[in-house]
Short mmCIF file of C-alpha atoms and ligand atoms in Angstrom, two decimals:
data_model
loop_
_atom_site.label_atom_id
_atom_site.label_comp_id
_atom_site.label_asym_id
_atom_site.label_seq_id
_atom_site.Cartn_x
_atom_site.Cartn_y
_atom_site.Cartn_z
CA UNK A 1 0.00 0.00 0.00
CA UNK A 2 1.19 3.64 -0.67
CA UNK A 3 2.19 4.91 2.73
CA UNK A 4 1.14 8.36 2.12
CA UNK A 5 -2.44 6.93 1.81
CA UNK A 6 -2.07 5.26 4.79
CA UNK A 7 -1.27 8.43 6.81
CA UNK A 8 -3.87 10.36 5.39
CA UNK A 9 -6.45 7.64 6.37
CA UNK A 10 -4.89 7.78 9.70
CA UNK A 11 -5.16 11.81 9.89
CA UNK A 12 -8.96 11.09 8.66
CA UNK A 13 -9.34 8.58 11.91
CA UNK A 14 -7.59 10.82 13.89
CA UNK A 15 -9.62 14.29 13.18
CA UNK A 16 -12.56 12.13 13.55
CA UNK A 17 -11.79 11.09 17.19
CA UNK A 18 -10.41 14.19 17.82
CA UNK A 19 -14.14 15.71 17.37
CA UNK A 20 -15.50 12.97 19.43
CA UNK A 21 -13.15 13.79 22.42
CA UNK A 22 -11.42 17.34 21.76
CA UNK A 23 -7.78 17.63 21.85
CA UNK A 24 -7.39 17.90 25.41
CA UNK A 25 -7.09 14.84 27.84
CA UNK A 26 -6.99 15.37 31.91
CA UNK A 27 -5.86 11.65 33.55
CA UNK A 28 -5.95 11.85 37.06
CA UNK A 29 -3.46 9.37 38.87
CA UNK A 30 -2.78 8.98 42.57
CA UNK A 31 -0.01 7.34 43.75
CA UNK A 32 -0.07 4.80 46.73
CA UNK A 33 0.62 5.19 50.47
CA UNK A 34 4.47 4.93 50.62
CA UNK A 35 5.72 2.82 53.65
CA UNK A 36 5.25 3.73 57.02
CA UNK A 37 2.42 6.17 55.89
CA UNK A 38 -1.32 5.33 57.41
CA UNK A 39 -3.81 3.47 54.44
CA UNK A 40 -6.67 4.37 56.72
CA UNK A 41 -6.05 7.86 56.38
CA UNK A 42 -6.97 8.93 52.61
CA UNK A 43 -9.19 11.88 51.01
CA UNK A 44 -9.68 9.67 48.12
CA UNK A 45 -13.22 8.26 49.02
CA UNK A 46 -14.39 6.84 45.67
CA UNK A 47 -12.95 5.31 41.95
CA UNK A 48 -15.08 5.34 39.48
CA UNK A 49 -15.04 3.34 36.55
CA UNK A 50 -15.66 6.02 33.78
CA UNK A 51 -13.05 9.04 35.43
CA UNK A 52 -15.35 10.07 38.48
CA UNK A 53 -13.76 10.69 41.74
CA UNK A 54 -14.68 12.08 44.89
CA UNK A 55 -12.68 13.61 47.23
CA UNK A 56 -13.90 14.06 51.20
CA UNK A 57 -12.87 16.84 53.12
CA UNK A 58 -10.88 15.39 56.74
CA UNK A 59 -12.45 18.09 58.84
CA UNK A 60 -16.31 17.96 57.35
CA UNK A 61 -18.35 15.73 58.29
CA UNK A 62 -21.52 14.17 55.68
CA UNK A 63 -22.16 15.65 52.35
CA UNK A 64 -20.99 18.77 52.88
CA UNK A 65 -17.36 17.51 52.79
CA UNK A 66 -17.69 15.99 49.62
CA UNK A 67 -16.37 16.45 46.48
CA UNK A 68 -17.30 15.01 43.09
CA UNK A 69 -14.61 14.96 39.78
CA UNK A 70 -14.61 14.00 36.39
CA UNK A 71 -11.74 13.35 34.14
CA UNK A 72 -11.37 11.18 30.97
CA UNK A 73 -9.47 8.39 33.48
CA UNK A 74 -8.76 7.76 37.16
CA UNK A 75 -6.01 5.63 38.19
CA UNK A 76 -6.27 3.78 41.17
CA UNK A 77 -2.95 3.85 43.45
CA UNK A 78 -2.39 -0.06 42.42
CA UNK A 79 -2.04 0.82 38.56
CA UNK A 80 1.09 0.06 37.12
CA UNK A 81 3.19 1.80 34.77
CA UNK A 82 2.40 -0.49 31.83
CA UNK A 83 -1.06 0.02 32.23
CA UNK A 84 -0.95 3.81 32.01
CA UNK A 85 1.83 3.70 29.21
CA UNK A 86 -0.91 1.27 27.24
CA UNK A 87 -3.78 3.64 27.66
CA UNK A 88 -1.36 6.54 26.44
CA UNK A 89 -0.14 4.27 23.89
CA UNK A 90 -2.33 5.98 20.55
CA UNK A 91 -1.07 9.49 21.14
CA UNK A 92 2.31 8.33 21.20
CA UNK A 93 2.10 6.57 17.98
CA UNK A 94 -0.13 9.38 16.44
CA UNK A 95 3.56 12.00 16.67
CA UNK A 96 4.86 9.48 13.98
CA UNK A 97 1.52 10.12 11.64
CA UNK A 98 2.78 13.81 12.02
CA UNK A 99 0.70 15.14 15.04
CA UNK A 100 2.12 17.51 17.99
CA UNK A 101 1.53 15.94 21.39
CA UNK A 102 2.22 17.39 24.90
CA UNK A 103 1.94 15.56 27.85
CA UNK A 104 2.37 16.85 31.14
CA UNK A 105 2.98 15.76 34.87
CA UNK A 106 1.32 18.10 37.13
CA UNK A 107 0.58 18.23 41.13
CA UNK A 108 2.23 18.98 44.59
CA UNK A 109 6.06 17.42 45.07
CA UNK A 110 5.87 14.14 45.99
CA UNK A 111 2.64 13.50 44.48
CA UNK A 112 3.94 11.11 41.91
CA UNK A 113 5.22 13.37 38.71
CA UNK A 114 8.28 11.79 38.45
CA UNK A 115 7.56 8.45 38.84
CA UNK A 116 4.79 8.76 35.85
CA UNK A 117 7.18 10.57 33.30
CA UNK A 118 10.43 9.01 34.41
CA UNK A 119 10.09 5.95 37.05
CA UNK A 120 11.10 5.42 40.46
CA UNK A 121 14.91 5.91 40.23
CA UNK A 122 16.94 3.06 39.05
CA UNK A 123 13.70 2.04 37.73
CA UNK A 124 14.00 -1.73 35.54
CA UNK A 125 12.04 -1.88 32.87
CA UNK A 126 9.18 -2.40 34.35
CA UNK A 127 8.92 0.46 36.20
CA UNK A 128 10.09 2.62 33.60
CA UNK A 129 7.68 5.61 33.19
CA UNK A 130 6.24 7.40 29.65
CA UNK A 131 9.89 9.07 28.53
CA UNK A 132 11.83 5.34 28.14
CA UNK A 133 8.36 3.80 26.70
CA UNK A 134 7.37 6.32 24.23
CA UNK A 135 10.89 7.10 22.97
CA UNK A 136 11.38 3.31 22.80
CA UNK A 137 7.86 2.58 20.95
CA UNK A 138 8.74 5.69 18.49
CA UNK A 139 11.67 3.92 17.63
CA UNK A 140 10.50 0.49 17.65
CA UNK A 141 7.20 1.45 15.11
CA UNK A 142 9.38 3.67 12.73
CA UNK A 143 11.24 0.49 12.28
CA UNK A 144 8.42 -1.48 11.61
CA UNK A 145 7.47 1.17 8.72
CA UNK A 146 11.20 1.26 7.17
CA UNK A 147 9.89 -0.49 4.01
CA UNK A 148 8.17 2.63 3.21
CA UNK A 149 8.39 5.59 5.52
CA UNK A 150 11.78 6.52 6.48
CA UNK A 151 11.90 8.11 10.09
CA UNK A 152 14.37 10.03 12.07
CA UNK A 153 13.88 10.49 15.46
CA UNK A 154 16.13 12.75 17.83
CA UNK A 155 15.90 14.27 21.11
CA UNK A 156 16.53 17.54 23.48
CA UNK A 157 15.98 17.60 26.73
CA UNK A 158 15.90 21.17 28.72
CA UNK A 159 15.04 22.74 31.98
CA UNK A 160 12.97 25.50 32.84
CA UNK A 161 14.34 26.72 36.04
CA UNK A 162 13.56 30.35 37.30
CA UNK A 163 12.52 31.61 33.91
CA UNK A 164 15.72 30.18 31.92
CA UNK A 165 16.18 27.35 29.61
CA UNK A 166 18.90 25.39 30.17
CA UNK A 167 20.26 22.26 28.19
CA UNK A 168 19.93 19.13 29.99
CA UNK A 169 22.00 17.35 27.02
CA UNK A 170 25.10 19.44 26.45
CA UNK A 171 28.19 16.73 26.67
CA UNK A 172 30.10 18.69 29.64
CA UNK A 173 27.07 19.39 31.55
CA UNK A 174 27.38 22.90 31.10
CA UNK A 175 23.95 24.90 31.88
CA UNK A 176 24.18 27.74 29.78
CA UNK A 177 21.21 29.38 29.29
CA UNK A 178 19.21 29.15 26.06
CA UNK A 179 17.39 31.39 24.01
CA UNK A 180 13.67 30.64 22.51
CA UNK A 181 12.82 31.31 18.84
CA UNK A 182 9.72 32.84 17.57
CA UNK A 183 7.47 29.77 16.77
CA UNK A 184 6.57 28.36 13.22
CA UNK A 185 10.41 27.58 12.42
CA UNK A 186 9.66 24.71 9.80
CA UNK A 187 11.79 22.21 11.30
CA UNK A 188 10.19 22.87 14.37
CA UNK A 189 12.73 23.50 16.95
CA UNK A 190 11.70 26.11 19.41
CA UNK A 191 15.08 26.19 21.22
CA UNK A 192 17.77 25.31 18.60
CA UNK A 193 20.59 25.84 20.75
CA UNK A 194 20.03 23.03 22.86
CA UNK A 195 21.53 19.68 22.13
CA UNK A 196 20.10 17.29 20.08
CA UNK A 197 21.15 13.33 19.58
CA UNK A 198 19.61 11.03 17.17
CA UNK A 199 17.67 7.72 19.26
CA UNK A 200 18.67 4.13 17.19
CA UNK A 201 17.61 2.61 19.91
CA UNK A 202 17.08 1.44 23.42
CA UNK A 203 20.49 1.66 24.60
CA UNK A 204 20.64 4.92 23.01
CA UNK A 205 17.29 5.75 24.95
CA UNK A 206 19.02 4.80 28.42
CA UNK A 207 22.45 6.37 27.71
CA UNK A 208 20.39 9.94 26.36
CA UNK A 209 17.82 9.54 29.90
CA UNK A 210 21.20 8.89 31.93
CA UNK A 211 22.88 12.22 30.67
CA UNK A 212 19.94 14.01 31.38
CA UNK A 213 18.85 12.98 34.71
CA UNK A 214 22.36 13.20 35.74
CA UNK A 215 22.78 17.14 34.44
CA UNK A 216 19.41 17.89 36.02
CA UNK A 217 20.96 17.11 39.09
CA UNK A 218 23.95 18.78 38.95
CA UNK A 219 22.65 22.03 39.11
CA UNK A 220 22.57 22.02 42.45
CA UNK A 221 23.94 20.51 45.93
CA UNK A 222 20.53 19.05 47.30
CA UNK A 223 19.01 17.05 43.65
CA UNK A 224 15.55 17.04 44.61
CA UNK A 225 15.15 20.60 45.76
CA UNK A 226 16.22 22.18 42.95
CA UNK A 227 14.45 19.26 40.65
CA UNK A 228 10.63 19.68 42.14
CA UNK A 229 11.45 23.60 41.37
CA UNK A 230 12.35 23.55 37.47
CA UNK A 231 10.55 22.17 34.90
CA UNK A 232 11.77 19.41 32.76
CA UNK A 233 11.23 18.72 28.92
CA UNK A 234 11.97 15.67 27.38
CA UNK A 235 11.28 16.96 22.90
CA UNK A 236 11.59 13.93 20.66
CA UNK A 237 11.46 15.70 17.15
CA UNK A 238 10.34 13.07 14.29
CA UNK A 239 10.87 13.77 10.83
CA UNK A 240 9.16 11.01 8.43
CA UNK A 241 9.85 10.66 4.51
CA UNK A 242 7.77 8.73 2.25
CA UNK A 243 10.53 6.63 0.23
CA UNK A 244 7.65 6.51 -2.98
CA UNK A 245 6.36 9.96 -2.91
CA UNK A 246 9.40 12.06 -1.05
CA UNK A 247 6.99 13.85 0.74
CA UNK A 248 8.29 14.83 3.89
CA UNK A 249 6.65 15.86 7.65
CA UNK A 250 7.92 16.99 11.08
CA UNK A 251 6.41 16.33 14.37
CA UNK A 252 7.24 16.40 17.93
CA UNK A 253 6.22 15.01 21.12
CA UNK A 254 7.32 17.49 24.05
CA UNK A 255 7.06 15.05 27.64
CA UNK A 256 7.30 17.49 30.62
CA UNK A 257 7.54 16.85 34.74
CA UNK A 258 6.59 20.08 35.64
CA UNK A 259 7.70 21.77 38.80
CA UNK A 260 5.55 21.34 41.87
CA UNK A 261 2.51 22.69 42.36
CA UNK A 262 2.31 23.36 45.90
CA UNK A 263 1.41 26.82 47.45
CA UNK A 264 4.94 28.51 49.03
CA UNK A 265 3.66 30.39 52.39
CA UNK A 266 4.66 34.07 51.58
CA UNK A 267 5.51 34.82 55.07
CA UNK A 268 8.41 31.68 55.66
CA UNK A 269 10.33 32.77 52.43
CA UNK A 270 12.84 34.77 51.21
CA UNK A 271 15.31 35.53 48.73
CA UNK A 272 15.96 32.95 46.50
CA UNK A 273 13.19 30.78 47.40
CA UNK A 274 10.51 33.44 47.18
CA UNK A 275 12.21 34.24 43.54
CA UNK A 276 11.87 30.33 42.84
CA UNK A 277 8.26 30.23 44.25
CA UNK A 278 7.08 33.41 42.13
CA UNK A 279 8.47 31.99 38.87
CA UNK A 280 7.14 28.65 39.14
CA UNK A 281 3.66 29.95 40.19
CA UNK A 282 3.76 32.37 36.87
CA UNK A 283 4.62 29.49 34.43
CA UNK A 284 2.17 27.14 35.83
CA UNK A 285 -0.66 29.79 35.60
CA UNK A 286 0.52 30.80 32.35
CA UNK A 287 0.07 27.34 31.12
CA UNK A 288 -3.48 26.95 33.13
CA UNK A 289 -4.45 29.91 30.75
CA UNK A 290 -3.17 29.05 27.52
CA UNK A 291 -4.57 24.79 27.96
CA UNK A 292 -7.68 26.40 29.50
CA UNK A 293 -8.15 28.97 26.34
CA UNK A 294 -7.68 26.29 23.74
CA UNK A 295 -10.15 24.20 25.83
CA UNK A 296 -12.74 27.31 25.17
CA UNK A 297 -11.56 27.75 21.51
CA UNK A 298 -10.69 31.22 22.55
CA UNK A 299 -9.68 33.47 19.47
CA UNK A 300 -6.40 35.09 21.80
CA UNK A 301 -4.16 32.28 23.18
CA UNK A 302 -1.74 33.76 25.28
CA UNK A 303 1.89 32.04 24.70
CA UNK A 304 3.97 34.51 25.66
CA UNK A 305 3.66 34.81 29.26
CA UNK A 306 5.75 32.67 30.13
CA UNK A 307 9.28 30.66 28.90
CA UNK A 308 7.20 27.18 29.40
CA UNK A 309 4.26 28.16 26.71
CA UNK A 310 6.88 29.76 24.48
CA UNK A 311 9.05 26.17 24.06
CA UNK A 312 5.65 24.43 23.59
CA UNK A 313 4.20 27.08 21.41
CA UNK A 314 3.82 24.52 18.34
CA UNK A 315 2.45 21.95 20.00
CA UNK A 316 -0.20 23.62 21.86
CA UNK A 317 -3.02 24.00 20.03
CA UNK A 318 -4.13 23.76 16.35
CA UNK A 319 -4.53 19.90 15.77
CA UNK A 320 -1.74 19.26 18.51
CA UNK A 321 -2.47 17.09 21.20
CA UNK A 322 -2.24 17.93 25.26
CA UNK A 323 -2.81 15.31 28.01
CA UNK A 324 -2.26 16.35 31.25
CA UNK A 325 -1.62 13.48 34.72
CA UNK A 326 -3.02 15.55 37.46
CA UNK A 327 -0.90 13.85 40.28
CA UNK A 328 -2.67 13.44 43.53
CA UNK A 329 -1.01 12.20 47.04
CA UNK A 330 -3.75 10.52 48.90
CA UNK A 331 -2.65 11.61 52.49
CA UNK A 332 -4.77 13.30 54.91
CA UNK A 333 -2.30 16.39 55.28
CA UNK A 334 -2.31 17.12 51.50
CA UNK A 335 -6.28 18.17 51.23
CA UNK A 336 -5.53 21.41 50.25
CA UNK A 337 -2.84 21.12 48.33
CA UNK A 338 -4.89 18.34 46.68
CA UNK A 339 -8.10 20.72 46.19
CA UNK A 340 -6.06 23.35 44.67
CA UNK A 341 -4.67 20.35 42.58
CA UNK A 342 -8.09 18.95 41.20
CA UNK A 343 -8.87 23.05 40.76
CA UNK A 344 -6.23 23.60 38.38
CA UNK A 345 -7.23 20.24 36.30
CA UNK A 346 -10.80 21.49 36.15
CA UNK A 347 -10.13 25.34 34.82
CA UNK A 348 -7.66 23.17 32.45
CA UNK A 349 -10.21 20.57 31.21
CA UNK A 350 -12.19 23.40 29.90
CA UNK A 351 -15.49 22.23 31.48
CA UNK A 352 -17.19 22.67 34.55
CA UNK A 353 -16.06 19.25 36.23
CA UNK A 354 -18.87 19.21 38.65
CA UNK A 355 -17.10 21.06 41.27
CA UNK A 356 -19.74 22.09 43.63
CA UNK A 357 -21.76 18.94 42.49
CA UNK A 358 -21.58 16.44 46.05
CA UNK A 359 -21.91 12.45 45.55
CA UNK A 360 -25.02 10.81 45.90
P1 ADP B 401 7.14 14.14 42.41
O1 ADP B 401 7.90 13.97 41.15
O2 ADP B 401 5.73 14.59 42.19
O3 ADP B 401 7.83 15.01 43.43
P2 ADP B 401 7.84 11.38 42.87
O4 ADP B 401 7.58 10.83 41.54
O5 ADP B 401 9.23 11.63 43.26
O6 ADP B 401 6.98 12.70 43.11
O7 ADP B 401 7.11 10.41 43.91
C1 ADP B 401 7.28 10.54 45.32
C2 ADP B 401 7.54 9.15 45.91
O8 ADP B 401 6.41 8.29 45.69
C3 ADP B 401 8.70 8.45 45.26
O9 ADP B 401 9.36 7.70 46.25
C4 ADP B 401 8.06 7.54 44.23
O10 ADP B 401 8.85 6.41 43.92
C5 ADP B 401 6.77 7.14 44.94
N1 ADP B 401 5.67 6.88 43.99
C6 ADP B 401 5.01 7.81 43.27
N2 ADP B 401 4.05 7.25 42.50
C7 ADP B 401 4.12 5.93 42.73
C8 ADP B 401 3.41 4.80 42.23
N3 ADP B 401 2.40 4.93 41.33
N4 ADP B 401 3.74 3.58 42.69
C9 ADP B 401 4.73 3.43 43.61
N5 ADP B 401 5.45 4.45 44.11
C10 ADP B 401 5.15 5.69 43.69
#
């Protein structure tokens, strides 16, 4: 069959889907008790089969204290990562059919991000999160369409720390900052400066992963601090050529653990930290209004507010593709963090997700 048929009937299927269920996903996961933490004490009072959740509040007693969501999915803490990876699966293959994707880890530190986009650390491959499975599928389907569609498929990987983009790729670690273009470049890259490797496969996956993660933390003396408070984007740029027809396409799939959500109490910080705290509450707002404005079909989509939109400019929006892992810790103490959480995911999600609705 002539591949570029093939793609176009795909497109078809896609844009047809895409009507049924807009181009905006919101997957809620939360993650388990870890050990030593107390089962008995959750805010997570009911799963529902078809994305409903409801949330009680520890200090209100009967209906009052309840809270009902919707999103497309709800995973259960006992989900694995294969499971969410196979229910992700179609958007990952739909970047090689020439469709922008962005999927995003959002929620409070400790709520799971990482683990979803990356794995628990030294994870085997069966804990390995989205980044190792989707840049491993990518390469493992473009292979299975060599007879006919020739695919390239490289990666960048950047932070977003404090308003700056820094390469998380560059071969002595160095963490100069980056500039953005202005978007529409036709080969698509956003931040050309940063370093770029070609994937061939797996081991190429784990060695690119390995640089990263280990740059990320070099940034500063206490790894986890400084990681919860950047933002961190995996771009896997795709460029496809029917071998027939020499028709040519570029896509990209951006992957990003954002930094954490939670609220920073004005009155304990300072300096640095209250510098930190503004920049990473501007960038996630600015990306709450630009998902939450495509969700509407608003006319003005407002990219430039921020250094996060402005690298995912291309692939938000249009026919692109945005799913979002709204990251929820189940414990007692993180209610409110875990309101303000399910808040965000609701102004994202475009619709009214039943917020003041209570359960039964
Ligand atoms: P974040 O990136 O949001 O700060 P992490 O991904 O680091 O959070 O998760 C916090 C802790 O919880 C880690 O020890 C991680 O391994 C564990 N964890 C998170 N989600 C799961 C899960 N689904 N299953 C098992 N452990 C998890």
């Amino acid at each position: 069959a002539n591949y570029s048929a093939v793609l176009a009937e795909n497109r078809k299927l896609h844009n047809e889907v895409q009507e049924l269920k807009g181009n905006i996903r919101v997957y809620c996961r939360i993650r388990p008790f870890l050990r030593g933490q107390k089962e008995n004490q959750t805010v997570v009072e009911y799963i529902g089969e078809n994305g409903e959740l409801v949330v009680v509040n520890p200090s209100k007693q009967g209906k009052e204290g309840r809270r009902s969501f919707k999103f497309n999915t709800v995973y259960s803490p006992t989900a694995i990562q294969a499971q969410v990876y196979s229910d992700i699966q179609p958007l990952i293959q739909s970047v090689l059919d020439g469709f922008n994707v962005c999927i995003f880890a959002y929620g409070q530190t400790g709520s799971g991000k990482t683990y979803t986009m990356t794995g628990p650390e030294g994870a085997s491959e069966e804990d390995w999160g989205v980044n190792y499975r989707a840049l491993n599928d990518l390469f493992r389907i473009s292979q299975m369409r060599e007879s006919t569609f020739k695919y390239e498929i490289k990666v960048q990987m950047m932070e977003i720390y404090n308003e700056q983009v820094r390469d998380l790729l560059s071969s002595d670690g160095s963490q100069k900052r980056l500039g953005i273009l202005s978007t529409s470049q036709p080969n698509g890259l956003a931040v050309p400066e940063a370093s770029m490797f070609p994937v061939n496969g797996t081991s190429d996956v784990l060695d690119l992963m390995d640089t990263g993660l280990r740059n990320r933390a070099k940034g500063s003396t206490a790894m986890n601090e400084r990681s919860s408070r950047s933002h961190s984007i995996v771009t896997i740029h795709v460029h496809g050529k029917d071998i027939k027809s020499g028709s040519s396409m570029h896509s990209s799939l951006h992957l990003v653990d954002l930094a954490g959500s939670e609220r920073v109490d004005r009155s304990e910080v300072t300096g640095d930290r209250l510098k930190e705290a503004q920049h990473i509450n501007k960038s996630l707002s600015a990306l709450g209004d630009v998902i939450s404005a495509l969700a509407q079909k608003n006319a003005h989509i407002p990219y430039r507010n921020s250094k996060l939109t402005q690298v995912l400019q291309t692939s938000l929006g249009g026919q692109a593709k945005t799913l979002m892992f709204v990251q929820l810790n189940p414990e007692v103490a993180s209610y409110s963090e875990t309101m303000s959480t399910l808040k965000f995911a609701e102004r994202v999600s475009g619709v009214e997700l039943g917020a003041a609705r209570s359960s039964k």
